[in-house]
Short mmCIF file of C-alpha atoms in Angstrom, two decimals:
data_model
loop_
_atom_site.label_atom_id
_atom_site.label_comp_id
_atom_site.label_asym_id
_atom_site.label_seq_id
_atom_site.Cartn_x
_atom_site.Cartn_y
_atom_site.Cartn_z
CA MET A 1 22.21 -12.96 -6.34
CA ILE A 2 19.69 -10.46 -5.08
CA GLU A 3 20.80 -7.49 -7.15
CA ARG A 4 20.49 -9.56 -10.34
CA VAL A 5 16.88 -10.58 -9.84
CA LEU A 6 15.06 -7.60 -11.30
CA THR A 7 17.83 -5.22 -12.36
CA PRO A 8 19.13 -5.05 -15.94
CA ASP A 9 21.04 -8.06 -17.21
CA ARG A 10 24.82 -7.90 -16.94
CA PRO A 11 27.41 -9.53 -19.20
CA HIS A 12 29.13 -12.68 -17.96
CA GLN A 13 32.14 -11.95 -15.77
CA SER A 14 35.39 -13.89 -15.62
CA SER A 15 36.38 -16.12 -12.71
CA GLU A 16 38.81 -13.45 -11.48
CA ALA A 17 35.84 -11.18 -10.84
CA GLU A 18 33.77 -13.79 -9.00
CA ALA A 19 35.21 -13.11 -5.53
CA PRO A 20 34.53 -9.34 -5.64
CA THR A 21 31.09 -10.11 -7.05
CA ASP A 22 30.38 -12.51 -4.19
CA ARG A 23 31.44 -9.89 -1.67
CA GLY A 24 29.19 -7.39 -3.38
CA ALA A 25 26.29 -9.83 -3.24
CA ALA A 26 26.90 -10.43 0.46
CA ARG A 27 26.98 -6.72 1.11
CA THR A 28 23.76 -6.24 -0.87
CA LEU A 29 22.09 -9.02 1.11
CA ALA A 30 23.20 -7.50 4.42
CA LEU A 31 21.96 -4.06 3.43
CA SER A 32 18.66 -5.54 2.22
CA VAL A 33 18.08 -7.36 5.51
CA ALA A 34 18.99 -4.23 7.48
CA TRP A 35 16.55 -2.17 5.41
CA VAL A 36 13.70 -4.66 5.91
CA VAL A 37 14.28 -4.71 9.67
CA TRP A 38 14.47 -0.92 9.95
CA ALA A 39 11.51 -0.27 7.64
CA THR A 40 9.40 -2.80 9.55
CA PHE A 41 10.27 -1.18 12.86
CA ALA A 42 9.45 2.28 11.47
CA GLN A 43 5.96 1.13 10.51
CA LEU A 44 5.28 -0.50 13.87
CA VAL A 45 6.09 2.59 15.97
CA ARG A 46 3.94 5.06 14.06
CA GLY A 47 1.27 6.95 15.97
CA PRO A 48 0.64 7.82 19.63
CA ALA A 49 -1.21 5.85 22.32
CA THR A 50 -2.35 2.42 21.09
CA ARG A 51 -0.11 1.42 18.21
CA ALA A 52 -0.47 -1.20 15.50
CA PRO A 53 1.14 -4.09 17.43
CA ASP A 54 -1.56 -3.86 20.12
CA ALA A 55 -4.68 -3.08 18.06
CA ILE A 56 -6.24 -5.19 15.33
CA TRP A 57 -7.87 -3.02 12.71
CA ALA A 58 -11.41 -3.57 11.40
CA GLU A 59 -11.19 -5.80 8.32
CA ASP A 60 -8.12 -7.56 9.64
CA ALA A 61 -10.44 -8.96 12.30
CA ALA A 62 -12.81 -10.25 9.63
CA PHE A 63 -10.01 -12.14 7.89
CA LEU A 64 -8.74 -13.43 11.22
CA ASN A 65 -12.25 -14.69 12.07
CA HIS A 66 -12.32 -16.79 8.93
CA ALA A 67 -8.80 -18.07 9.56
CA ILE A 68 -9.72 -19.18 13.08
CA HIS A 69 -12.93 -20.96 12.11
CA ARG A 70 -12.19 -22.30 8.63
CA THR A 71 -9.37 -24.13 6.86
CA ALA A 72 -6.81 -22.30 4.76
CA TRP A 73 -8.12 -23.93 1.58
CA GLU A 74 -11.66 -22.77 2.32
CA ASN A 75 -10.43 -19.21 2.82
CA LEU A 76 -7.94 -18.84 -0.02
CA LEU A 77 -10.34 -17.78 -2.78
CA THR A 78 -13.26 -16.75 -0.58
CA PRO A 79 -14.18 -13.20 -1.63
CA HIS A 80 -14.38 -10.34 0.84
CA ALA A 81 -16.22 -7.14 -0.17
CA GLY A 82 -16.74 -8.74 -3.57
CA TYR A 83 -13.20 -9.78 -4.53
CA VAL A 84 -10.41 -12.18 -3.62
CA GLN A 85 -7.68 -10.98 -1.24
CA VAL A 86 -5.13 -13.79 -1.24
CA VAL A 87 -2.25 -12.00 0.49
CA CYS A 88 -4.38 -11.01 3.48
CA ARG A 89 -5.86 -14.51 3.68
CA LEU A 90 -2.40 -16.07 3.79
CA LEU A 91 -1.24 -13.65 6.46
CA SER A 92 -4.35 -14.28 8.57
CA ASP A 93 -3.97 -18.06 8.28
CA ALA A 94 -0.43 -17.78 9.65
CA VAL A 95 -1.44 -15.40 12.45
CA ALA A 96 -4.32 -17.68 13.49
CA LEU A 97 -1.73 -20.25 14.57
CA LEU A 98 -0.31 -17.86 17.18
CA PRO A 99 -1.51 -17.55 20.79
CA PRO A 100 -4.43 -15.07 20.89
CA SER A 101 -2.48 -12.41 22.80
CA TRP A 102 0.12 -12.37 20.00
CA MET A 103 -2.32 -12.01 17.10
CA ALA A 104 -2.29 -8.20 16.91
CA VAL A 105 1.51 -8.23 16.88
CA GLY A 106 1.46 -10.95 14.25
CA ILE A 107 -0.80 -9.05 11.85
CA ALA A 108 1.03 -5.73 12.27
CA ALA A 109 4.51 -7.24 12.01
CA GLY A 110 3.59 -9.55 9.15
CA ALA A 111 1.99 -6.77 7.13
CA SER A 112 4.95 -4.47 7.80
CA VAL A 113 7.45 -7.11 6.68
CA VAL A 114 5.51 -7.67 3.44
CA VAL A 115 5.50 -3.93 2.71
CA SER A 116 9.23 -3.72 3.45
CA LEU A 117 9.95 -6.64 1.11
CA LEU A 118 7.87 -5.01 -1.62
CA SER A 119 9.97 -1.87 -1.24
CA LEU A 120 13.04 -4.00 -2.03
CA VAL A 121 11.32 -5.16 -5.21
CA VAL A 122 10.85 -1.51 -6.15
CA TRP A 123 14.51 -0.74 -5.40
CA PHE A 124 15.89 -3.44 -7.70
CA ALA A 125 13.27 -2.97 -10.44
CA SER A 126 13.75 0.82 -10.54
CA ALA A 127 17.37 0.39 -11.68
CA SER A 128 16.07 -0.16 -15.21
CA VAL A 129 14.24 3.17 -15.28
CA LEU A 130 15.89 5.61 -12.86
CA SER A 131 19.51 6.75 -12.97
CA SER A 132 20.35 8.37 -9.64
CA PRO A 133 20.52 6.63 -6.26
CA TRP A 134 18.43 9.47 -4.84
CA ALA A 135 15.54 8.75 -7.20
CA ARG A 136 15.65 5.01 -6.54
CA MET A 137 15.88 5.48 -2.78
CA THR A 138 12.95 7.90 -2.78
CA VAL A 139 10.53 5.73 -4.78
CA THR A 140 11.60 2.81 -2.56
CA ALA A 141 11.20 4.64 0.75
CA LEU A 142 7.73 5.81 -0.25
CA VAL A 143 6.47 2.23 0.10
CA PRO A 144 6.89 1.82 3.88
CA LEU A 145 7.20 5.51 4.79
CA LEU A 146 4.57 7.38 2.76
CA PRO A 147 3.38 10.02 5.27
CA GLN A 148 -0.30 9.69 4.36
CA ALA A 149 -0.25 5.93 5.08
CA SER A 150 0.08 6.40 8.83
CA PHE A 151 -3.54 7.36 9.53
CA GLU A 152 -5.41 4.33 8.22
CA VAL A 153 -3.24 1.99 6.14
CA ASN A 154 -0.05 1.46 8.12
CA ALA A 155 0.68 -2.11 9.32
CA THR A 156 -2.68 -3.57 8.25
CA GLY A 157 -3.07 -6.81 6.35
CA ALA A 158 -6.28 -5.72 4.64
CA ASN A 159 -4.46 -2.86 2.87
CA LEU A 160 -1.51 -4.79 1.50
CA HIS A 161 -3.09 -4.91 -1.96
CA TRP A 162 -2.37 -1.20 -2.47
CA PHE A 163 1.36 -1.73 -2.04
CA LEU A 164 1.28 -4.86 -4.19
CA ALA A 165 -0.17 -2.85 -7.06
CA TYR A 166 2.69 -0.33 -6.86
CA ALA A 167 5.30 -3.12 -6.79
CA ALA A 168 3.57 -4.88 -9.70
CA PHE A 169 3.81 -1.70 -11.77
CA TRP A 170 7.59 -1.61 -11.22
CA VAL A 171 8.00 -5.29 -12.07
CA LEU A 172 6.10 -4.87 -15.34
CA LEU A 173 8.06 -1.74 -16.18
CA ALA A 174 11.39 -3.47 -15.48
CA ALA A 175 10.46 -6.28 -17.91
CA PRO A 176 12.85 -8.87 -16.42
CA THR A 177 14.12 -11.56 -18.78
CA SER A 178 16.37 -13.61 -16.49
CA ILE A 179 14.90 -16.78 -14.97
CA ARG A 180 15.17 -15.47 -11.43
CA GLY A 181 13.75 -12.12 -12.41
CA GLN A 182 10.75 -13.72 -14.06
CA VAL A 183 10.14 -16.02 -11.09
CA VAL A 184 10.19 -13.17 -8.58
CA GLY A 185 8.25 -10.87 -10.90
CA SER A 186 5.62 -13.51 -11.63
CA LEU A 187 5.10 -14.13 -7.92
CA VAL A 188 4.64 -10.41 -7.22
CA VAL A 189 2.16 -9.78 -10.04
CA LEU A 190 0.22 -13.00 -9.38
CA VAL A 191 -0.28 -12.21 -5.69
CA ALA A 192 -1.14 -8.61 -6.62
CA ALA A 193 -3.75 -9.72 -9.17
CA LEU A 194 -5.25 -12.21 -6.71
CA SER A 195 -5.52 -9.54 -4.03
CA ASP A 196 -7.32 -6.77 -5.92
CA PRO A 197 -8.99 -6.65 -9.37
CA LEU A 198 -7.97 -2.99 -9.64
CA THR A 199 -4.41 -4.20 -10.18
CA ALA A 200 -5.43 -4.45 -13.83
CA LEU A 201 -4.87 -0.68 -13.93
CA VAL A 202 -1.09 -1.20 -13.84
CA LEU A 203 -1.03 -3.74 -16.69
CA PRO A 204 -0.22 -1.05 -19.32
CA ALA A 205 3.20 -0.80 -17.64
CA ALA A 206 4.06 -4.10 -19.36
CA VAL A 207 3.66 -2.49 -22.79
CA LEU A 208 5.67 0.54 -21.76
CA GLY A 209 8.31 -1.66 -20.16
CA ALA A 210 8.82 -3.52 -23.43
CA PHE A 211 9.19 -0.18 -25.23
CA VAL A 212 11.56 1.42 -22.72
CA ARG A 213 13.73 -1.68 -22.21
CA ARG A 214 13.68 -2.59 -25.92
CA ARG A 215 12.94 -6.23 -25.09
CA ARG A 216 10.03 -8.62 -25.14
CA SER A 217 9.07 -10.29 -21.90
CA PHE A 218 5.72 -12.04 -21.96
CA ILE A 219 5.88 -14.44 -19.03
CA VAL A 220 5.33 -11.95 -16.17
CA PRO A 221 2.43 -10.09 -17.85
CA SER A 222 0.85 -13.42 -18.83
CA VAL A 223 0.98 -14.65 -15.24
CA MET A 224 -0.68 -11.43 -14.14
CA VAL A 225 -3.43 -11.86 -16.73
CA VAL A 226 -4.09 -15.37 -15.41
CA GLY A 227 -4.44 -13.98 -11.89
CA LEU A 228 -6.80 -11.28 -13.11
CA VAL A 229 -8.93 -13.84 -14.95
CA VAL A 230 -9.33 -15.82 -11.71
CA GLN A 231 -10.09 -12.62 -9.85
CA GLY A 232 -12.62 -11.59 -12.48
CA ALA A 233 -14.35 -14.97 -12.43
CA VAL A 234 -14.86 -14.67 -8.68
CA ARG A 235 -15.92 -11.03 -8.91
CA LEU A 236 -18.59 -11.72 -11.55
CA GLY A 237 -20.39 -13.95 -9.09
CA GLN A 238 -20.63 -11.18 -6.49
CA PRO A 239 -23.29 -8.45 -6.22
CA PRO A 240 -22.22 -4.85 -6.98
CA LEU A 241 -21.07 -2.98 -3.90
CA GLN A 242 -21.51 0.71 -3.26
CA TRP A 243 -21.20 1.69 0.37
CA VAL A 244 -22.17 5.36 0.02
CA LYS A 245 -23.58 7.67 -2.64
CA SER A 246 -21.42 8.57 -5.60
CA ASP A 247 -21.13 11.94 -7.35
CA PRO A 248 -18.74 11.79 -10.35
CA HIS A 249 -18.53 15.60 -10.48
CA GLN A 250 -16.74 15.60 -7.13
CA LEU A 251 -13.97 13.23 -8.19
CA PRO A 252 -11.65 15.90 -9.71
CA TRP A 253 -12.00 18.00 -6.56
CA ILE A 254 -11.32 15.01 -4.33
CA TYR A 255 -8.18 14.23 -6.32
CA GLY A 256 -7.11 17.85 -6.11
CA LEU A 257 -7.60 17.91 -2.33
CA ARG A 258 -6.65 14.45 -1.13
CA VAL A 259 -3.81 13.77 -3.61
CA LEU A 260 -2.40 16.95 -5.17
CA THR A 261 -2.81 19.26 -2.17
CA SER A 262 -1.91 16.47 0.23
CA SER A 263 1.32 15.83 -1.69
CA ALA A 264 2.27 19.48 -1.19
CA ILE A 265 1.35 20.03 2.47
CA GLY A 266 0.72 16.56 3.90
CA ASP A 267 -2.58 15.15 5.12
CA ARG A 268 -2.25 16.47 8.69
CA GLU A 269 -2.73 20.05 7.50
CA LEU A 270 -5.49 19.31 4.98
CA GLY A 271 -8.32 20.13 7.41
CA LEU A 272 -6.97 23.59 8.25
CA PHE A 273 -6.18 24.32 4.61
CA TYR A 274 -9.59 23.19 3.36
CA ASP A 275 -11.52 25.06 6.05
CA THR A 276 -9.52 28.22 5.32
CA PHE A 277 -9.33 28.25 1.53
CA GLY A 278 -12.02 25.80 0.42
CA LEU A 279 -12.20 24.55 -3.15
CA THR A 280 -10.65 27.78 -4.41
CA GLY A 281 -7.44 26.90 -2.61
CA VAL A 282 -7.60 23.36 -3.97
CA LEU A 283 -7.97 24.73 -7.51
CA VAL A 284 -5.00 27.09 -7.12
CA VAL A 285 -2.69 24.41 -5.68
CA SER A 286 -3.75 21.89 -8.34
CA ALA A 287 -3.22 24.38 -11.16
CA VAL A 288 0.22 25.38 -9.91
CA LEU A 289 1.39 21.78 -9.48
CA ALA A 290 0.00 20.73 -12.87
CA THR A 291 1.72 23.67 -14.58
CA LEU A 292 5.07 22.89 -12.97
CA PHE A 293 4.77 19.23 -13.90
CA LEU A 294 3.97 19.98 -17.55
CA LYS A 295 6.87 22.44 -17.67
CA ILE A 296 9.50 19.95 -16.52
CA LEU A 297 7.87 17.22 -18.60
CA SER A 298 8.85 19.16 -21.71
CA LEU A 299 12.54 18.94 -20.73
CA VAL A 300 12.91 15.16 -20.92
CA ASN A 301 13.06 12.55 -23.67
CA ARG A 302 10.13 10.56 -24.99
CA GLU A 303 10.77 7.44 -22.90
CA THR A 304 10.83 9.35 -19.61
CA ARG A 305 7.84 11.39 -20.67
CA LEU A 306 5.86 8.21 -21.32
CA VAL A 307 6.81 6.75 -17.93
CA ALA A 308 5.78 9.97 -16.16
CA LEU A 309 2.51 10.29 -18.08
CA LEU A 310 1.59 6.65 -17.42
CA ALA A 311 2.35 7.08 -13.71
CA ALA A 312 0.26 10.27 -13.56
CA THR A 313 -2.61 8.65 -15.44
CA THR A 314 -2.50 5.62 -13.13
CA SER A 315 -2.53 7.97 -10.16
CA VAL A 316 -5.76 9.59 -11.32
CA ALA A 317 -7.37 6.27 -12.29
CA TYR A 318 -6.51 4.65 -8.95
CA LEU A 319 -8.47 7.29 -7.07
CA CYS A 320 -11.39 7.95 -9.39
CA ILE A 321 -12.30 4.38 -10.33
CA PRO A 322 -12.41 2.93 -6.77
CA LEU A 323 -14.37 5.90 -5.46
CA ALA A 324 -16.78 5.75 -8.41
CA LEU A 325 -17.42 2.09 -7.55
CA ARG A 326 -17.52 2.53 -3.76
CA GLY A 327 -19.06 6.01 -3.59
CA ASN A 328 -17.45 9.30 -2.59
CA GLU A 329 -19.92 10.84 -0.18
CA GLY A 330 -18.21 12.70 2.68
CA TYR A 331 -14.83 13.34 1.08
CA LEU A 332 -15.47 17.06 0.65
CA ASP A 333 -17.36 17.68 3.89
CA HIS A 334 -16.24 20.61 6.01
CA GLY A 335 -15.77 21.01 9.75
CA PRO A 336 -13.51 19.24 10.36
CA LEU A 337 -12.19 17.32 7.37
CA PHE A 338 -11.85 13.69 8.45
CA LEU A 339 -9.10 11.57 6.93
CA SER A 340 -11.24 8.43 6.74
CA GLY A 341 -10.81 6.74 3.37
CA SER A 342 -7.11 7.55 3.25
CA ARG A 343 -6.51 4.06 1.88
CA TYR A 344 -7.84 5.21 -1.48
CA THR A 345 -5.17 7.91 -1.73
CA ILE A 346 -2.10 5.74 -1.07
CA VAL A 347 -1.56 4.39 -4.59
CA PRO A 348 -2.44 7.72 -6.27
CA LEU A 349 0.11 9.51 -4.09
CA MET A 350 2.88 6.99 -4.78
CA PHE A 351 2.29 7.16 -8.52
CA LEU A 352 2.13 10.95 -8.45
CA TRP A 353 5.52 11.09 -6.73
CA LEU A 354 6.86 8.50 -9.17
CA ALA A 355 5.88 10.74 -12.10
CA VAL A 356 7.62 13.75 -10.57
CA ILE A 357 10.75 11.87 -9.45
CA ALA A 358 11.19 10.14 -12.83
CA VAL A 359 11.18 13.49 -14.63
CA VAL A 360 13.48 15.23 -12.16
CA ASP A 361 15.86 12.27 -12.25
CA LYS A 362 16.13 12.46 -16.03
CA VAL A 363 16.61 16.22 -16.12
CA LEU A 364 19.47 15.96 -13.62
CA THR A 365 21.33 13.51 -15.89
CA GLN A 366 21.08 15.73 -18.96
CA ARG A 367 23.61 18.28 -19.98
CA GLY A 368 22.66 21.92 -19.71
CA GLN A 369 19.87 21.35 -17.20
CA PRO A 370 18.53 24.44 -15.39
CA HIS A 371 20.67 25.27 -12.35
CA ALA A 372 17.58 25.30 -10.11
CA PHE A 373 17.06 21.60 -10.74
CA ARG A 374 20.14 20.77 -8.71
CA LEU A 375 18.11 21.71 -5.64
CA ALA A 376 15.07 19.63 -6.66
CA PRO A 377 16.16 16.41 -4.90
CA ILE A 378 16.89 18.35 -1.71
CA ALA A 379 13.53 20.12 -1.86
CA ILE A 380 11.55 16.91 -2.53
CA THR A 381 13.38 15.00 0.19
CA ALA A 382 12.88 17.83 2.70
CA LEU A 383 9.18 18.10 1.86
CA LEU A 384 8.54 14.39 2.28
CA SER A 385 10.64 14.27 5.45
CA LEU A 386 8.66 17.10 7.05
CA GLN A 387 5.40 15.38 6.18
CA LEU A 388 6.70 12.11 7.59
CA VAL A 389 7.76 13.73 10.87
CA ALA A 390 4.32 15.34 11.18
CA SER A 391 2.60 12.01 10.56
CA VAL A 392 4.68 9.86 12.91
CA GLY A 393 3.20 11.37 16.06
CA GLY A 394 -0.21 12.12 14.56
CA GLU A 395 -3.32 10.27 15.61
CA THR A 396 -4.33 7.18 13.69
CA VAL A 397 -7.53 5.16 13.50
CA ARG A 398 -6.12 2.96 16.25
CA SER A 399 -4.78 5.63 18.62
CA HIS A 400 -7.81 5.54 20.94
CA SER A 401 -8.71 1.89 20.51
CA PRO A 402 -8.53 -0.54 23.43
CA SER A 403 -5.48 -2.69 23.91
CA TRP A 404 -5.83 -6.05 22.17
CA GLU A 405 -3.76 -7.77 24.82
CA ASP A 406 -5.96 -6.36 27.62
CA ASP A 407 -9.13 -7.36 25.77
CA VAL A 408 -7.82 -10.89 25.27
CA ARG A 409 -7.16 -11.09 29.00
CA ARG A 410 -10.71 -9.93 29.79
CA ALA A 411 -12.13 -12.38 27.27
CA ALA A 412 -10.22 -15.18 28.98
CA GLU A 413 -11.75 -14.15 32.30
CA THR A 414 -15.20 -14.19 30.70
CA CYS A 415 -14.58 -17.72 29.49
CA THR A 416 -14.09 -18.87 33.07
CA GLN A 417 -17.63 -17.84 33.95
CA ALA A 418 -20.65 -20.13 33.59
CA PRO A 419 -22.03 -19.67 31.02
CA PRO A 420 -19.07 -18.05 29.22
CA THR A 421 -21.18 -15.20 27.76
CA THR A 422 -22.93 -13.63 30.74
CA GLU A 423 -24.47 -10.71 28.86
CA PRO A 424 -25.73 -10.05 25.30
CA GLN A 425 -22.91 -9.45 22.85
CA PRO A 426 -23.17 -7.08 19.89
CA ARG A 427 -23.43 -8.28 16.34
CA LEU A 428 -20.07 -8.10 14.60
CA ALA A 429 -19.38 -7.13 10.99
CA PHE A 430 -18.46 -10.08 8.76
CA ALA A 431 -18.61 -12.54 11.67
CA ASP A 432 -21.02 -15.17 12.91
CA HIS A 433 -22.61 -14.74 16.30
CA PRO A 434 -20.60 -16.59 18.97
CA GLY A 435 -21.78 -20.07 19.77
CA PRO A 436 -21.36 -22.08 22.96
CA GLY A 437 -17.84 -21.82 24.28
CA GLU A 438 -17.00 -18.71 22.25
CA VAL A 439 -16.52 -15.05 23.15
CA GLN A 440 -16.31 -11.82 21.15
CA ILE A 441 -13.41 -9.39 21.19
CA VAL A 442 -14.31 -6.02 19.65
CA VAL A 443 -11.50 -4.26 17.75
CA ALA A 444 -10.79 -0.79 16.35
CA PRO A 445 -12.44 1.47 15.39
CA SER A 446 -14.66 1.80 18.43
CA GLY A 447 -18.09 3.39 18.64
CA LEU A 448 -19.61 1.78 15.52
CA ALA A 449 -23.23 0.63 15.46
CA ILE A 450 -22.03 -2.70 14.04
CA PRO A 451 -18.50 -3.11 15.38
CA TRP A 452 -15.67 -5.17 13.98
CA GLY A 453 -14.33 -7.95 16.12
CA VAL A 454 -13.04 -11.49 16.51
CA VAL A 455 -15.07 -14.47 17.71
CA MET A 456 -12.61 -16.45 19.77
CA PRO A 457 -13.14 -20.02 21.02
CA CYS A 458 -12.61 -20.17 24.76
CA ASP A 459 -10.40 -23.21 24.24
CA ARG A 460 -7.86 -20.86 22.60
CA LEU A 461 -7.89 -18.54 25.62
CA ARG A 462 -7.24 -21.09 28.34
#
């Protein structure tokens, strides 16, 4: 039964209780399906103008290129940007089987379904750590509905590894011991490890999970280690990648602006805030939030404190380490602040909220808690809801991109000409130049010197 997969083990029930249990399982299944459908829909309708189902995003096109022109086995462990991304490869292989006009819908819908399913993993796994339904619902809803995800990450296959890392953390923390729990947990952590080497940053959750749950569960962490070994073996054969210059001294300020301040006011207001108050404002907001967090941290027991501190530490690490490797040039530029690179803030934001919610949840269950804490869930929910509303209609990286369906139609018309490519076509990122009987379809974002796009055989367009 679904609710028994990752949640704490229950004692055996008598046959008289089996019928109510079956009804409960059916209700849980129905609610789970309803949540996946709704959460998927919510991701697909984000943003104005051109939305995710009609615009393939950048790197998704690169993966789709490989899926169209190579076999699934050739693609599975082929590195992109220096590391293996299995989940995106599998999604692209499935989408490549669709008619070309459906491919944008396929990527967006497939990625959204995966994120929604991962949120279910978080819901069931969080039962071992969090007490209140509010806390569990909030950490679950953050997966598909995090406000800051709408600009760059929403409904993209290439960014699924961020959400997999968050789900893997919860699986390791839950430390499942049932057969079904270990099967599901092993699948989640294996796919996470084979989609991003940075997933190693959540491995300490396995140690904490064993401490908090007072049980030993080695299978799931061992499977994750195996995945990381494979990932590491592939990564060692790749050259180091640094896209832009890196300045380690800027990393604390970037975290203060793009994570701490963003968590308080949302990313849509960051530009105005930063232009008005600069780094002084970032310092003030960061200091206030850190002080409040340390204050409430002192009110909880050791287990909750360790969970919150690990989540906060992972939040910092998941921003600073990727940006140190990639480079952080441009993140603190003024006039206006551009939200490019938002993908690097998604995991830090989710872990930051996890740290806060875990502490608030524990304080609310204790006797003699401060009266003001009764309003904390309302305040946190209202804050996140306001940020979500502001982000739903806000521009995204795909808002001004051309329609994929229209471009596929034009490409089909080009294929009817003789020769099919009547004018020089631009070089595409991570794609071979089109050969005879092939045509290029440029995707979002537009205006790049070396655009992203898909090389489509004309046979697929007829």
